[in-house]
Amino acid sequence: MTLQIPFDNSYATLPERFYTRLDPTPVAEPALIRLNAPLARDLGLDPQALSAPEGVAILAGNRVPQGAAPLAQAYAGHQFGGWVPQLGDGRAILLGEIVAPDGRRVDLQLKGSGPTPYSRRGDGRAGLGPVLREYIVSEAMHALGVPTTRALAAVTTGEWVYREDKLPGAVLTRVASSHIRVGTFQFFAARQDIDALKTLADHAIARHYPDAAQADRPALALLEAVVARQAALIAQWMGLGFIHGVMNTDNCSVAGETIDYGPCAFMDAYHPETVFSSIDQFGRYAYGNQPQIAVWNLAQLATALLPLIDTAQDRAIELATAAVHRFADLYAERWVMIFRRKIGLAGEEPEDADLVQALLSLMAQNGADFTRTFRALSHLTDAPGRDEPARAEFTDPTAFDAWAADWRVRLAREARPEADRQADMRLANPAFIPRNHCVEEAIAAAHQGDYAPFERLVTVLARPYDDQPEATDLQAAPQPDQVVRQTFCGT
Ligand code: AMP
Ligand code: MG
C-alpha cells in the first residue's frame, strides 16, 4: 500500500521571512521504535503504511512525502529572562499540516531531523533519551486530559549523537495544533516588521481563535484568548504536580498546548519550590513559580502585539495590560475548581481554597507524595477510621488526622453519596503519572536495546485514572537511591 498523507499546508504559504525551506537530513539506518497507532487513526493516517519501510523512511526524514512543504520556522524568545533575537527550529522540520477527519488542523513535525540555518552551534539531532522522554510524557499528559503536543512516532537513526555521553540518535514525529510560539510574535516585533506581525496574528486567529476575527480589536481579542488558555493550562499543570522546566517564551504555545518537553518532570514529594532542570540554577521555573512565569511570558506577547492593538501606544498599553492582568483571576478560578474536585467537593464554599492550602502545607512539611496522597484521599470513606493509605504519606500521620477531621466536616455538608464522590475523585487524581525514576529506567533499558519497559510505561500511562493492579510498581514513590534530582534538556 502506498502511503498517502493528505497535506494541506498553510504556514508554508506565509511570506518567506517566516521560515527557511529545507528538507530533513537523511539518517544512516532508520528503525521504528513505536508508532502511535490510535493517534495515526485519529488523524486519518494508515498505521500499517506508516510502520512499513516507506513510512519509517518518512518518519526518519529520509523521504519527503508527496504534498509536504518542509521548512524550519523562525522565532525568537526570552530564555531564562534573557532576550535572544534569533532562535528558530534548530533541530526540527515542519513537514506540513493535515486536516484530520474531525476537522482539526495539525502540524506534523520531525524533531531531531538534522541541522537548519537556525541550529547555531547545535547538530540538529536528538538523543534517544530525550525522544523517549517526550514520547512518554506528552502522551501521558494527553491521557491525563491536558492540552499538549502529541507523539506520533519515534525512530532510531542508526547514528550517534554526542552530548556529555555518546547516545543513540532518534527522531520524534510531533503533532501539534501549531508551532506558533510567543517567540514567533517576538521575532517580528523585535524587527519592527508590522506587516509580518499582522500576517502572523491573522494566521493564529484563523487557526486557533476564529471568534477573535470578529472583535473590534482582533489582536487584543487574540491576546485575551491566549491569556485564558494559558491560565487554564497552567492550572492543570499545577493540579498534576507537573513542572515544565523551561518556560521560555519560545516554549510557550499560542494555541495553549504544553510544548517542548525538555527537562520536565512530575513531582514526587510535594514542595512548591521543586526544580528539576539542570539548567535552572536559580529556580526560575520551579513548580510554584509557573503561574507568575506564564504572566511574564504573556506580558512579552502583549508587548509584541502592541502595534496591532492601537496606533496610540498609551491606549494599546492600557488595553494590553488589562488583558494580561486577567490571568490572575482566570487562573485562581481554575485552580480552585481543580483542587476542589481533587478533594472531593462538588459544591462551592468560600473557605474551600483554605482547606486545600492547609492540606498542601501539611504535605510540604511532611514530604507527602503529591500523586499518591490525592489518589489515597480518593479512596477514603466519609466516616473516619480506614485512613492508613493517606496517613502513610505523611512523616507525621497525626498531622493528616487533624486535616481529615476538618475535611469530613466539610464533606458532611455535601449531599453526595460516598461512592459518587470517590468515583469523581478518581477521575481528578491519577493513579499513574510518568514518574521520573520510571522514565529514567525505561530510557536506561532502551540504551541496552530493551524497549519493553518503555512500551509498558506508555501502555499503563494511556489509562492514568484506572487502578491497574498489575502495575502497582509504577505507582510507587522512588526509593531514596531512585530519586531523580535533575533532568536534562532535550538536546
Ligand atoms: P529548546 O531546548 O527546545 O527550547 O531549544 C532552544 C533552541 O535551541 C531552539 O532554537 C532549538 O531549535 C535549539 N536547539 C536545541 N537543541 C539543538 C540541537 N541539538 N541542534 C540545533 N539546535 C538545537
Ligand atoms: Mg524550544
Tab-separated table of C-alpha atoms in Angstrom, residues 134-465:
chain	number	residue	atom	x	y	z
A	134	GLU	CA	8.963	13.443	25.184
A	135	TYR	CA	7.024	10.469	23.812
A	136	ILE	CA	6.181	9.135	27.284
A	137	VAL	CA	5.402	12.447	28.945
A	138	SER	CA	3.463	14.116	26.118
A	139	GLU	CA	1.269	11.051	25.625
A	140	ALA	CA	0.745	10.782	29.392
A	141	MET	CA	-0.286	14.441	29.500
A	142	HIS	CA	-2.808	13.805	26.748
A	143	ALA	CA	-4.270	10.827	28.597
A	144	LEU	CA	-4.438	12.960	31.750
A	145	GLY	CA	-6.585	15.438	29.821
A	146	VAL	CA	-4.035	18.241	29.452
A	147	PRO	CA	-3.713	20.124	26.139
A	148	THR	CA	-0.391	19.063	24.660
A	149	THR	CA	1.564	18.308	21.550
A	150	ARG	CA	1.433	14.597	20.756
A	151	ALA	CA	3.934	11.932	19.768
A	152	LEU	CA	3.053	10.122	16.542
A	153	ALA	CA	6.227	8.081	16.280
A	154	ALA	CA	9.769	7.566	17.479
A	155	VAL	CA	12.526	6.097	15.323
A	156	THR	CA	16.205	5.446	15.833
A	157	THR	CA	18.622	6.721	13.238
A	158	GLY	CA	21.499	4.236	13.387
A	159	GLU	CA	23.763	7.202	14.117
A	160	TRP	CA	25.318	8.524	17.307
A	161	VAL	CA	24.836	11.916	18.861
A	162	TYR	CA	27.497	13.380	21.104
A	163	ARG	CA	26.415	15.142	24.314
A	164	GLU	CA	28.044	14.565	27.716
A	165	ASP	CA	27.940	10.947	26.560
A	166	LYS	CA	27.692	9.244	23.206
A	167	LEU	CA	23.994	8.438	22.683
A	168	PRO	CA	21.971	6.663	20.011
A	169	GLY	CA	20.256	9.179	17.740
A	170	ALA	CA	16.486	9.308	17.352
A	171	VAL	CA	13.743	11.325	15.669
A	172	LEU	CA	10.349	12.137	17.164
A	173	THR	CA	7.347	12.879	14.963
A	174	ARG	CA	5.407	15.522	16.799
A	175	VAL	CA	1.814	16.541	16.211
A	176	ALA	CA	0.704	19.981	17.378
A	177	SER	CA	-2.239	22.318	16.821
A	178	SER	CA	0.517	24.598	15.597
A	179	HIS	CA	4.065	25.531	16.485
A	180	ILE	CA	3.306	29.237	16.820
A	181	ARG	CA	5.029	30.465	19.950
A	182	VAL	CA	5.075	33.712	21.911
A	183	GLY	CA	8.593	33.908	20.499
A	184	THR	CA	7.256	33.819	16.936
A	185	PHE	CA	5.473	37.116	17.584
A	186	GLN	CA	8.538	38.491	19.343
A	187	PHE	CA	10.692	37.660	16.315
A	188	PHE	CA	8.766	40.089	14.092
A	189	ALA	CA	8.040	42.670	16.786
A	190	ALA	CA	11.757	42.996	17.523
A	191	ARG	CA	12.380	43.666	13.831
A	192	GLN	CA	9.517	46.193	13.784
A	193	ASP	CA	8.083	44.204	10.907
A	194	ILE	CA	4.479	45.241	11.456
A	195	ASP	CA	3.251	43.653	8.214
A	196	ALA	CA	4.584	40.281	9.278
A	197	LEU	CA	3.186	40.732	12.768
A	198	LYS	CA	-0.246	41.397	11.316
A	199	THR	CA	0.016	38.408	8.969
A	200	LEU	CA	1.049	36.163	11.864
A	201	ALA	CA	-1.775	37.435	14.091
A	202	ASP	CA	-4.321	36.822	11.320
A	203	HIS	CA	-2.919	33.341	10.775
A	204	ALA	CA	-3.025	32.475	14.501
A	205	ILE	CA	-6.557	33.857	14.813
A	206	ALA	CA	-7.822	31.900	11.811
A	207	ARG	CA	-6.251	28.746	13.144
A	208	HIS	CA	-6.901	28.922	16.863
A	209	TYR	CA	-9.293	31.711	17.789
A	210	PRO	CA	-11.612	32.358	14.828
A	211	ASP	CA	-14.028	34.347	17.025
A	212	ALA	CA	-11.336	36.986	17.577
A	213	ALA	CA	-11.564	37.931	13.894
A	214	GLN	CA	-14.989	39.471	14.583
A	215	ALA	CA	-13.789	41.559	17.544
A	216	ASP	CA	-13.308	45.337	17.309
A	217	ARG	CA	-9.629	44.788	18.029
A	218	PRO	CA	-8.706	41.300	16.793
A	219	ALA	CA	-5.145	41.461	18.158
A	220	LEU	CA	-6.455	42.318	21.632
A	221	ALA	CA	-9.012	39.517	21.390
A	222	LEU	CA	-6.177	37.181	20.390
A	223	LEU	CA	-4.181	38.231	23.453
A	224	GLU	CA	-7.201	37.749	25.726
A	225	ALA	CA	-7.833	34.297	24.298
A	226	VAL	CA	-4.208	33.216	24.756
A	227	VAL	CA	-4.264	34.526	28.343
A	228	ALA	CA	-7.370	32.432	29.052
A	229	ARG	CA	-5.901	29.275	27.529
A	230	GLN	CA	-2.594	29.661	29.341
A	231	ALA	CA	-4.379	30.264	32.657
A	232	ALA	CA	-6.371	27.060	32.187
A	233	LEU	CA	-3.280	25.139	31.078
A	234	ILE	CA	-1.047	26.179	33.970
A	235	ALA	CA	-3.837	25.414	36.462
A	236	GLN	CA	-3.971	21.884	35.033
A	237	TRP	CA	-0.189	21.511	35.357
A	238	MET	CA	-0.426	22.590	38.990
A	239	GLY	CA	-3.204	20.103	39.650
A	240	LEU	CA	-0.982	17.275	38.479
A	241	GLY	CA	2.318	18.352	40.006
A	242	PHE	CA	3.811	18.914	36.555
A	243	ILE	CA	6.891	21.077	36.174
A	244	HIS	CA	7.658	22.161	32.618
A	245	GLY	CA	11.222	23.104	33.425
A	246	VAL	CA	11.945	25.568	30.574
A	247	MET	CA	9.084	28.037	30.324
A	248	ASN	CA	10.966	30.325	27.971
A	249	THR	CA	8.802	32.431	25.673
A	250	ASP	CA	9.856	30.272	22.719
A	251	ASN	CA	8.422	27.262	24.545
A	252	CYS	CA	5.068	28.939	25.162
A	253	SER	CA	2.447	27.917	22.610
A	254	VAL	CA	-0.069	30.468	21.391
A	255	ALA	CA	-2.544	27.594	20.943
A	256	GLY	CA	-2.277	26.885	24.677
A	257	GLU	CA	-0.757	23.413	24.429
A	258	THR	CA	2.095	22.107	26.544
A	259	ILE	CA	5.054	22.166	24.168
A	260	ASP	CA	8.797	21.429	24.102
A	261	TYR	CA	9.241	18.762	26.710
A	262	GLY	CA	12.830	19.082	27.797
A	263	PRO	CA	13.853	18.714	31.405
A	264	CYS	CA	10.205	18.443	32.512
A	265	ALA	CA	9.098	16.270	35.418
A	266	PHE	CA	6.255	15.379	37.728
A	267	MET	CA	6.923	15.984	41.403
A	268	ASP	CA	7.190	13.052	43.737
A	269	ALA	CA	7.150	14.625	47.229
A	270	TYR	CA	5.184	17.860	47.173
A	271	HIS	CA	7.096	21.069	47.619
A	272	PRO	CA	6.315	24.313	45.790
A	273	GLU	CA	9.989	25.150	45.320
A	274	THR	CA	10.716	21.929	43.470
A	275	VAL	CA	13.022	22.342	40.467
A	276	PHE	CA	14.412	19.550	38.323
A	277	SER	CA	16.005	21.172	35.319
A	278	SER	CA	19.788	21.044	35.418
A	279	ILE	CA	19.907	24.389	33.611
A	280	ASP	CA	17.534	26.172	36.024
A	281	GLN	CA	20.079	27.156	38.667
A	282	PHE	CA	18.014	29.883	40.315
A	283	GLY	CA	14.674	28.108	40.393
A	284	ARG	CA	13.053	30.498	37.926
A	285	TYR	CA	10.839	27.697	36.633
A	286	ALA	CA	10.117	25.992	39.972
A	287	TYR	CA	6.668	24.389	40.374
A	288	GLY	CA	5.260	27.246	42.429
A	289	ASN	CA	6.585	29.951	40.086
A	290	GLN	CA	4.845	28.651	36.985
A	291	PRO	CA	1.777	30.922	37.159
A	292	GLN	CA	3.922	34.064	37.567
A	293	ILE	CA	6.176	32.979	34.740
A	294	ALA	CA	3.174	32.443	32.483
A	295	VAL	CA	2.147	36.039	33.229
A	296	TRP	CA	5.658	37.203	32.421
A	297	ASN	CA	5.535	35.346	29.114
A	298	LEU	CA	2.094	36.728	28.303
A	299	ALA	CA	3.388	40.234	29.025
A	300	GLN	CA	6.002	39.596	26.322
A	301	LEU	CA	3.240	38.551	23.912
A	302	ALA	CA	1.300	41.680	24.855
A	303	THR	CA	4.363	43.845	24.196
A	304	ALA	CA	4.846	42.236	20.791
A	305	LEU	CA	1.194	42.812	19.852
A	306	LEU	CA	1.047	46.486	20.945
A	307	PRO	CA	1.395	47.958	17.434
A	308	LEU	CA	-1.614	45.915	16.305
A	309	ILE	CA	-3.781	46.811	19.292
A	310	ASP	CA	-3.862	50.574	18.859
A	311	THR	CA	-1.828	53.129	16.940
A	312	ALA	CA	-1.790	55.274	20.091
A	313	GLN	CA	0.772	53.474	22.207
A	314	ASP	CA	-0.604	54.622	25.575
A	315	ARG	CA	-4.008	53.249	24.718
A	316	ALA	CA	-2.500	49.994	23.435
A	317	ILE	CA	-0.515	49.560	26.655
A	318	GLU	CA	-3.582	50.223	28.771
A	319	LEU	CA	-5.670	47.613	26.932
A	320	ALA	CA	-2.917	45.009	26.773
A	321	THR	CA	-2.076	45.420	30.459
A	322	ALA	CA	-5.685	44.855	31.438
A	323	ALA	CA	-5.777	41.716	29.265
A	324	VAL	CA	-2.673	40.266	30.918
A	325	HIS	CA	-3.922	41.168	34.402
A	326	ARG	CA	-6.990	38.990	33.766
A	327	PHE	CA	-4.709	35.975	34.138
A	328	ALA	CA	-4.713	36.152	37.948
A	329	ASP	CA	-8.498	35.763	38.293
A	330	LEU	CA	-8.838	33.234	35.488
A	331	TYR	CA	-6.051	31.140	36.953
A	332	ALA	CA	-7.361	31.356	40.525
A	333	GLU	CA	-10.838	30.283	39.373
A	334	ARG	CA	-9.457	27.277	37.532
A	335	TRP	CA	-7.080	26.352	40.299
A	336	VAL	CA	-9.762	26.241	42.964
A	337	MET	CA	-12.103	24.346	40.633
A	338	ILE	CA	-9.430	21.700	40.019
A	339	PHE	CA	-8.353	21.334	43.642
A	340	ARG	CA	-11.900	21.361	44.951
A	341	ARG	CA	-12.571	18.362	42.774
A	342	LYS	CA	-9.316	16.751	43.888
A	343	ILE	CA	-10.507	16.783	47.491
A	344	GLY	CA	-13.960	15.570	46.522
A	345	LEU	CA	-16.044	18.733	46.771
A	346	ALA	CA	-18.827	19.267	44.251
A	347	GLY	CA	-20.281	22.361	45.890
A	348	GLU	CA	-18.544	25.672	46.460
A	349	GLU	CA	-17.841	27.363	49.762
A	350	PRO	CA	-15.617	30.405	50.234
A	351	GLU	CA	-13.205	28.600	52.590
A	352	ASP	CA	-12.534	25.706	50.199
A	353	ALA	CA	-9.295	27.219	48.923
A	354	ASP	CA	-8.038	27.472	52.525
A	355	LEU	CA	-8.854	23.820	53.120
A	356	VAL	CA	-6.824	22.870	50.048
A	357	GLN	CA	-3.946	25.142	51.055
A	358	ALA	CA	-3.916	23.621	54.533
A	359	LEU	CA	-3.529	20.168	53.014
A	360	LEU	CA	-0.780	21.318	50.659
A	361	SER	CA	1.131	22.950	53.526
A	362	LEU	CA	0.972	19.750	55.535
A	363	MET	CA	2.089	17.767	52.505
A	364	ALA	CA	5.069	20.065	52.047
A	365	GLN	CA	6.012	19.816	55.731
A	366	ASN	CA	5.610	16.042	55.766
A	367	GLY	CA	7.230	15.078	52.481
A	368	ALA	CA	3.954	13.663	51.164
A	369	ASP	CA	3.988	12.349	47.623
A	370	PHE	CA	1.723	14.586	45.520
A	371	THR	CA	0.110	11.945	43.311
A	372	ARG	CA	-0.138	9.195	45.916
A	373	THR	CA	-1.661	11.454	48.567
A	374	PHE	CA	-4.501	12.679	46.363
A	375	ARG	CA	-5.131	9.200	44.985
A	376	ALA	CA	-5.231	7.788	48.513
A	377	LEU	CA	-7.664	10.523	49.503
A	378	SER	CA	-9.952	9.400	46.668
A	379	HIS	CA	-10.409	6.020	48.335
A	380	LEU	CA	-11.179	7.279	51.838
A	381	THR	CA	-14.651	6.835	53.258
A	382	ASP	CA	-16.932	9.542	54.590
A	383	ALA	CA	-16.536	8.099	58.088
A	384	PRO	CA	-13.064	8.149	59.681
A	385	GLY	CA	-11.186	5.005	60.554
A	386	ARG	CA	-9.555	3.496	57.489
A	387	ASP	CA	-7.246	6.360	56.606
A	388	GLU	CA	-3.973	4.442	56.697
A	389	PRO	CA	-3.073	4.737	52.979
A	390	ALA	CA	-3.317	8.526	53.136
A	391	ARG	CA	-1.733	8.827	56.609
A	392	ALA	CA	1.226	6.773	55.439
A	393	GLU	CA	2.247	9.547	53.045
A	394	PHE	CA	2.959	11.911	55.962
A	395	THR	CA	6.058	11.711	58.130
A	396	ASP	CA	3.749	12.729	60.992
A	397	PRO	CA	0.461	10.909	60.295
A	398	THR	CA	-1.322	12.755	63.083
A	399	ALA	CA	-0.880	15.945	61.043
A	400	PHE	CA	-3.101	14.333	58.427
A	401	ASP	CA	-5.677	13.275	61.033
A	402	ALA	CA	-6.321	16.851	62.088
A	403	TRP	CA	-6.835	17.946	58.481
A	404	ALA	CA	-9.010	14.914	57.704
A	405	ALA	CA	-11.341	15.819	60.577
A	406	ASP	CA	-11.913	19.284	59.060
A	407	TRP	CA	-12.289	17.739	55.629
A	408	ARG	CA	-15.018	15.380	56.822
A	409	VAL	CA	-16.904	18.234	58.456
A	410	ARG	CA	-16.865	19.933	55.065
A	411	LEU	CA	-17.794	16.713	53.221
A	412	ALA	CA	-20.790	16.288	55.509
A	413	ARG	CA	-22.245	19.476	54.038
A	414	GLU	CA	-22.201	17.920	50.543
A	415	ALA	CA	-25.295	15.918	49.737
A	416	ARG	CA	-23.399	13.428	47.667
A	417	PRO	CA	-23.207	9.646	48.063
A	418	GLU	CA	-19.763	8.450	49.109
A	419	ALA	CA	-19.351	6.182	46.079
A	420	ASP	CA	-20.083	9.052	43.666
A	421	ARG	CA	-17.582	11.268	45.407
A	422	GLN	CA	-14.914	8.573	45.320
A	423	ALA	CA	-15.521	7.826	41.644
A	424	ASP	CA	-15.309	11.510	40.738
A	425	MET	CA	-12.150	11.966	42.812
A	426	ARG	CA	-10.503	9.082	40.984
A	427	LEU	CA	-11.059	10.995	37.740
A	428	ALA	CA	-9.336	14.053	39.199
A	429	ASN	CA	-6.475	12.249	40.931
A	430	PRO	CA	-4.500	9.939	38.661
A	431	ALA	CA	-3.128	6.661	39.895
A	432	PHE	CA	-0.317	6.874	37.350
A	433	ILE	CA	1.945	9.693	36.266
A	434	PRO	CA	5.250	9.333	34.440
A	435	ARG	CA	7.442	9.160	37.489
A	436	ASN	CA	10.962	10.320	36.870
A	437	HIS	CA	12.671	7.212	38.059
A	438	CYS	CA	10.404	5.043	35.887
A	439	VAL	CA	11.115	7.217	32.852
A	440	GLU	CA	14.851	7.030	33.573
A	441	GLU	CA	14.676	3.248	33.966
A	442	ALA	CA	12.830	2.917	30.648
A	443	ILE	CA	15.464	5.059	28.929
A	444	ALA	CA	18.343	3.110	30.503
A	445	ALA	CA	16.808	-0.172	29.297
A	446	ALA	CA	16.308	1.271	25.789
A	447	HIS	CA	20.001	2.177	25.721
A	448	GLN	CA	20.623	-1.563	26.207
A	449	GLY	CA	18.248	-2.358	23.345
A	450	ASP	CA	15.351	-3.361	25.623
A	451	TYR	CA	12.241	-1.342	24.816
A	452	ALA	CA	9.877	-3.428	26.962
A	453	PRO	CA	9.885	-1.015	29.958
A	454	PHE	CA	9.215	1.915	27.582
A	455	GLU	CA	6.320	0.048	25.937
A	456	ARG	CA	4.897	-0.933	29.298
A	457	LEU	CA	5.108	2.607	30.656
A	458	VAL	CA	3.373	4.040	27.585
A	459	THR	CA	0.626	1.392	27.797
A	460	VAL	CA	-0.050	1.911	31.503
A	461	LEU	CA	0.046	5.711	31.208
A	462	ALA	CA	-2.616	5.616	28.495
A	463	ARG	CA	-5.132	4.857	31.308
A	464	PRO	CA	-3.823	7.009	34.164
A	465	TYR	CA	-7.083	7.239	36.106
